[in-house]
C-alpha cells in the first residue's frame, strides 16, 4: 500500500519540492500551509492530482494547527510520514526586535513542529503503526547570523527537539530525523532576501553549483526510506560543503 505524507510549508520552495519527491515515489501527499488558496494552486499544478490533498493550518497558532490535523486525521487516519518544512526567516537585529516577532518565529519554526509531531506520535502509537518524521532545520541552528537571532534559536531548538522525539518515539517505531539545508534560492515572497546577502552566502560555498530544493527533497526522501531504517535522531546536512568550512577565505 502506498504511503501518505503530510508536508508543511508545501506552498513554499523546499516544501513544494519535498511534496513532488514523494508524489514521484508513488505516495499520496497532503500539502499543508498557512494559506489554503496558495496550497490549492500548488496542488493544481502537480501531476497525480488525485493523490494530492490540501490542509490549511496556520502554525503561528500551534494549538489551532494541532486541532486542524486532529480533525482531519479523525476522518482519514494519520499519515505515515510527517515533514515539518514550514518556516519563517525574517531579518531583524535584536535591538529592533519586539516580542511579537520573536514569538511568531518561535511559534512557526519550533512550537508548530512540536504540536504536529506530538499529535502524529500519539495517533500512530494508538494504532501501533510505524512512521517517520523529518524536520527541516538549518545551518543557522549551528552558526549564529546577524539579524536572525529568532531564526537561529528556533532551528537550534528544532535540532534538539528532533533528538528528543527520536528517543521517546523509538519504542513506537517512529523514526525522527532532520535535514539541515544550506542556502537554497527559492525566491520566496514569504521570506524575501537581499541580493547582497545571497551573493555573500553563495561566495563561501565549496561545491561549484547552487543547491536546489530537489537536493533537500531527495535527502528527506532517503531518511524516510527503508535504506535509512536504522537512522533516527540524526541530522543530514545538505549544504554544498558550507558546514565544512568557507571557500571564500584565501589560502594563508
Ligand atoms: N531556503 C533556504 O536557504 C533554507 C535554508 C535552510 C533552511 N531552510 C528552511 O526550509 C524551510 C522551507 O523554507 P523555504 O526556503 O522553502 O521558504 P519558503 O518561504 O518558500 O517556504 C516556507 C513556507 O512556510 C510557510 N509558512 C510560513 N509561515 C507559516 C505559518 N504561520 N503557518 C504555516 N505555514 C507557514 C510559508 O507560507 C511558505 O510557503 C523552512 O523551514 C526554512 O527555515 C531554508
PDB file of N, CA, C and O in Angstrom, residues 155-190:
ATOM      1  N   UNK A 155      15.832  27.151  15.111  1.00  0.00           N
ATOM      2  CA  UNK A 155      16.363  25.977  14.409  1.00  0.00           C
ATOM      3  C   UNK A 155      17.283  25.157  15.325  1.00  0.00           C
ATOM      4  O   UNK A 155      17.329  23.936  15.219  1.00  0.00           O
ATOM      5  N   UNK A 156      17.994  25.829  16.235  1.00  0.00           N
ATOM      6  CA  UNK A 156      18.780  25.080  17.227  1.00  0.00           C
ATOM      7  C   UNK A 156      17.828  24.263  18.099  1.00  0.00           C
ATOM      8  O   UNK A 156      18.078  23.088  18.413  1.00  0.00           O
ATOM      9  N   UNK A 157      16.704  24.877  18.483  1.00  0.00           N
ATOM     10  CA  UNK A 157      15.705  24.165  19.285  1.00  0.00           C
ATOM     11  C   UNK A 157      15.112  22.997  18.516  1.00  0.00           C
ATOM     12  O   UNK A 157      14.892  21.916  19.078  1.00  0.00           O
ATOM     13  N   UNK A 158      14.881  23.197  17.226  1.00  0.00           N
ATOM     14  CA  UNK A 158      14.278  22.122  16.422  1.00  0.00           C
ATOM     15  C   UNK A 158      15.246  20.938  16.271  1.00  0.00           C
ATOM     16  O   UNK A 158      14.810  19.783  16.228  1.00  0.00           O
ATOM     17  N   UNK A 159      16.533  21.235  16.215  1.00  0.00           N
ATOM     18  CA  UNK A 159      17.523  20.155  16.145  1.00  0.00           C
ATOM     19  C   UNK A 159      17.472  19.319  17.424  1.00  0.00           C
ATOM     20  O   UNK A 159      17.486  18.083  17.381  1.00  0.00           O
ATOM     21  N   UNK A 160      17.397  19.984  18.566  1.00  0.00           N
ATOM     22  CA  UNK A 160      17.322  19.249  19.831  1.00  0.00           C
ATOM     23  C   UNK A 160      15.983  18.530  19.979  1.00  0.00           C
ATOM     24  O   UNK A 160      15.934  17.390  20.459  1.00  0.00           O
ATOM     25  N   UNK A 161      14.902  19.188  19.531  1.00  0.00           N
ATOM     26  CA  UNK A 161      13.593  18.526  19.581  1.00  0.00           C
ATOM     27  C   UNK A 161      13.607  17.244  18.741  1.00  0.00           C
ATOM     28  O   UNK A 161      13.009  16.234  19.125  1.00  0.00           O
ATOM     29  N   UNK A 162      14.310  17.287  17.616  1.00  0.00           N
ATOM     30  CA  UNK A 162      14.434  16.096  16.754  1.00  0.00           C
ATOM     31  C   UNK A 162      15.043  14.937  17.546  1.00  0.00           C
ATOM     32  O   UNK A 162      14.559  13.799  17.490  1.00  0.00           O
ATOM     33  N   UNK A 163      16.097  15.233  18.308  1.00  0.00           N
ATOM     34  CA  UNK A 163      16.753  14.172  19.091  1.00  0.00           C
ATOM     35  C   UNK A 163      15.830  13.656  20.198  1.00  0.00           C
ATOM     36  O   UNK A 163      15.732  12.450  20.442  1.00  0.00           O
ATOM     37  N   UNK A 164      15.158  14.588  20.891  1.00  0.00           N
ATOM     38  CA  UNK A 164      14.283  14.188  21.994  1.00  0.00           C
ATOM     39  C   UNK A 164      13.107  13.355  21.483  1.00  0.00           C
ATOM     40  O   UNK A 164      12.748  12.327  22.086  1.00  0.00           O
ATOM     41  N   UNK A 165      12.530  13.774  20.350  1.00  0.00           N
ATOM     42  CA  UNK A 165      11.439  12.993  19.757  1.00  0.00           C
ATOM     43  C   UNK A 165      11.941  11.606  19.355  1.00  0.00           C
ATOM     44  O   UNK A 165      11.254  10.590  19.568  1.00  0.00           O
ATOM     45  N   UNK A 166      13.138  11.560  18.780  1.00  0.00           N
ATOM     46  CA  UNK A 166      13.687  10.273  18.331  1.00  0.00           C
ATOM     47  C   UNK A 166      13.815   9.305  19.506  1.00  0.00           C
ATOM     48  O   UNK A 166      13.458   8.127  19.396  1.00  0.00           O
ATOM     49  N   UNK A 167      14.320   9.810  20.624  1.00  0.00           N
ATOM     50  CA  UNK A 167      14.486   8.948  21.806  1.00  0.00           C
ATOM     51  C   UNK A 167      13.155   8.404  22.292  1.00  0.00           C
ATOM     52  O   UNK A 167      13.004   7.220  22.556  1.00  0.00           O
ATOM     53  N   UNK A 168      12.187   9.302  22.421  1.00  0.00           N
ATOM     54  CA  UNK A 168      10.921   8.883  23.033  1.00  0.00           C
ATOM     55  C   UNK A 168      10.018   8.116  22.067  1.00  0.00           C
ATOM     56  O   UNK A 168       9.180   7.327  22.492  1.00  0.00           O
ATOM     57  N   UNK A 169      10.181   8.360  20.761  1.00  0.00           N
ATOM     58  CA  UNK A 169       9.291   7.692  19.793  1.00  0.00           C
ATOM     59  C   UNK A 169       9.871   6.362  19.297  1.00  0.00           C
ATOM     60  O   UNK A 169       9.187   5.622  18.587  1.00  0.00           O
ATOM     61  N   UNK A 170      11.139   6.089  19.647  1.00  0.00           N
ATOM     62  CA  UNK A 170      11.783   4.881  19.095  1.00  0.00           C
ATOM     63  C   UNK A 170      10.996   3.621  19.442  1.00  0.00           C
ATOM     64  O   UNK A 170      10.813   2.732  18.600  1.00  0.00           O
ATOM     65  N   UNK A 171      10.501   3.545  20.674  1.00  0.00           N
ATOM     66  CA  UNK A 171       9.777   2.328  21.079  1.00  0.00           C
ATOM     67  C   UNK A 171       8.481   2.149  20.288  1.00  0.00           C
ATOM     68  O   UNK A 171       7.931   1.059  20.232  1.00  0.00           O
ATOM     69  N   UNK A 172       8.011   3.222  19.682  1.00  0.00           N
ATOM     70  CA  UNK A 172       6.801   3.131  18.842  1.00  0.00           C
ATOM     71  C   UNK A 172       7.164   2.939  17.363  1.00  0.00           C
ATOM     72  O   UNK A 172       6.290   3.062  16.497  1.00  0.00           O
ATOM     73  N   UNK A 173       8.441   2.703  17.083  1.00  0.00           N
ATOM     74  CA  UNK A 173       8.935   2.501  15.706  1.00  0.00           C
ATOM     75  C   UNK A 173       8.680   3.732  14.830  1.00  0.00           C
ATOM     76  O   UNK A 173       8.397   3.626  13.641  1.00  0.00           O
ATOM     77  N   UNK A 174       8.768   4.882  15.467  1.00  0.00           N
ATOM     78  CA  UNK A 174       8.679   6.145  14.712  1.00  0.00           C
ATOM     79  C   UNK A 174      10.069   6.757  14.698  1.00  0.00           C
ATOM     80  O   UNK A 174      10.612   7.108  15.755  1.00  0.00           O
ATOM     81  N   UNK A 175      10.659   6.840  13.503  1.00  0.00           N
ATOM     82  CA  UNK A 175      11.989   7.442  13.384  1.00  0.00           C
ATOM     83  C   UNK A 175      11.837   8.953  13.164  1.00  0.00           C
ATOM     84  O   UNK A 175      10.914   9.393  12.470  1.00  0.00           O
ATOM     85  N   UNK A 176      12.744   9.701  13.787  1.00  0.00           N
ATOM     86  CA  UNK A 176      12.667  11.171  13.696  1.00  0.00           C
ATOM     87  C   UNK A 176      14.060  11.710  13.355  1.00  0.00           C
ATOM     88  O   UNK A 176      15.020  11.476  14.102  1.00  0.00           O
ATOM     89  N   UNK A 177      14.159  12.392  12.233  1.00  0.00           N
ATOM     90  CA  UNK A 177      15.444  12.938  11.794  1.00  0.00           C
ATOM     91  C   UNK A 177      15.262  14.367  11.296  1.00  0.00           C
ATOM     92  O   UNK A 177      14.128  14.856  11.173  1.00  0.00           O
ATOM     93  N   UNK A 178      16.383  15.001  11.031  1.00  0.00           N
ATOM     94  CA  UNK A 178      16.343  16.364  10.480  1.00  0.00           C
ATOM     95  C   UNK A 178      17.188  16.424   9.213  1.00  0.00           C
ATOM     96  O   UNK A 178      18.163  15.682   9.066  1.00  0.00           O
ATOM     97  N   UNK A 179      16.789  17.305   8.316  1.00  0.00           N
ATOM     98  CA  UNK A 179      17.641  17.683   7.187  1.00  0.00           C
ATOM     99  C   UNK A 179      17.976  19.147   7.377  1.00  0.00           C
ATOM    100  O   UNK A 179      17.090  19.976   7.616  1.00  0.00           O
ATOM    101  N   UNK A 180      19.265  19.458   7.306  1.00  0.00           N
ATOM    102  CA  UNK A 180      19.729  20.826   7.526  1.00  0.00           C
ATOM    103  C   UNK A 180      20.275  21.399   6.219  1.00  0.00           C
ATOM    104  O   UNK A 180      21.419  21.121   5.846  1.00  0.00           O
ATOM    105  N   UNK A 181      19.455  22.181   5.504  1.00  0.00           N
ATOM    106  CA  UNK A 181      19.932  22.729   4.232  1.00  0.00           C
ATOM    107  C   UNK A 181      20.863  23.920   4.452  1.00  0.00           C
ATOM    108  O   UNK A 181      20.720  24.665   5.426  1.00  0.00           O
ATOM    109  N   UNK A 182      21.783  24.089   3.515  1.00  0.00           N
ATOM    110  CA  UNK A 182      22.478  25.364   3.381  1.00  0.00           C
ATOM    111  C   UNK A 182      21.589  26.284   2.564  1.00  0.00           C
ATOM    112  O   UNK A 182      20.406  25.993   2.337  1.00  0.00           O
ATOM    113  N   UNK A 183      22.159  27.371   2.068  1.00  0.00           N
ATOM    114  CA  UNK A 183      21.330  28.333   1.331  1.00  0.00           C
ATOM    115  C   UNK A 183      20.778  27.717   0.035  1.00  0.00           C
ATOM    116  O   UNK A 183      21.525  27.173  -0.771  1.00  0.00           O
ATOM    117  N   UNK A 184      19.463  27.844  -0.129  1.00  0.00           N
ATOM    118  CA  UNK A 184      18.773  27.394  -1.342  1.00  0.00           C
ATOM    119  C   UNK A 184      17.961  28.587  -1.834  1.00  0.00           C
ATOM    120  O   UNK A 184      17.101  29.091  -1.102  1.00  0.00           O
ATOM    121  N   UNK A 185      18.216  29.013  -3.057  1.00  0.00           N
ATOM    122  CA  UNK A 185      17.497  30.192  -3.558  1.00  0.00           C
ATOM    123  C   UNK A 185      16.106  29.774  -4.012  1.00  0.00           C
ATOM    124  O   UNK A 185      15.943  29.160  -5.068  1.00  0.00           O
ATOM    125  N   UNK A 186      15.089  30.132  -3.198  1.00  0.00           N
ATOM    126  CA  UNK A 186      13.711  29.765  -3.545  1.00  0.00           C
ATOM    127  C   UNK A 186      12.903  30.994  -3.974  1.00  0.00           C
ATOM    128  O   UNK A 186      11.709  30.883  -4.233  1.00  0.00           O
ATOM    129  N   UNK A 187      13.557  32.150  -4.009  1.00  0.00           N
ATOM    130  CA  UNK A 187      12.867  33.394  -4.404  1.00  0.00           C
ATOM    131  C   UNK A 187      11.523  33.532  -3.702  1.00  0.00           C
ATOM    132  O   UNK A 187      10.495  33.793  -4.329  1.00  0.00           O
ATOM    133  N   UNK A 188      11.539  33.351  -2.386  1.00  0.00           N
ATOM    134  CA  UNK A 188      10.290  33.315  -1.619  1.00  0.00           C
ATOM    135  C   UNK A 188       9.718  34.716  -1.413  1.00  0.00           C
ATOM    136  O   UNK A 188      10.436  35.645  -1.074  1.00  0.00           O
ATOM    137  N   UNK A 189       8.396  34.827  -1.617  1.00  0.00           N
ATOM    138  CA  UNK A 189       7.722  36.089  -1.277  1.00  0.00           C
ATOM    139  C   UNK A 189       7.493  36.167   0.221  1.00  0.00           C
ATOM    140  O   UNK A 189       7.432  37.253   0.798  1.00  0.00           O
ATOM    141  N   UNK A 190       7.342  35.019   0.861  1.00  0.00           N
ATOM    142  CA  UNK A 190       7.111  34.987   2.310  1.00  0.00           C
ATOM    143  C   UNK A 190       8.400  35.338   3.059  1.00  0.00           C
ATOM    144  O   UNK A 190       8.375  35.995   4.100  1.00  0.00           O
TER     145      UNK A 190
END
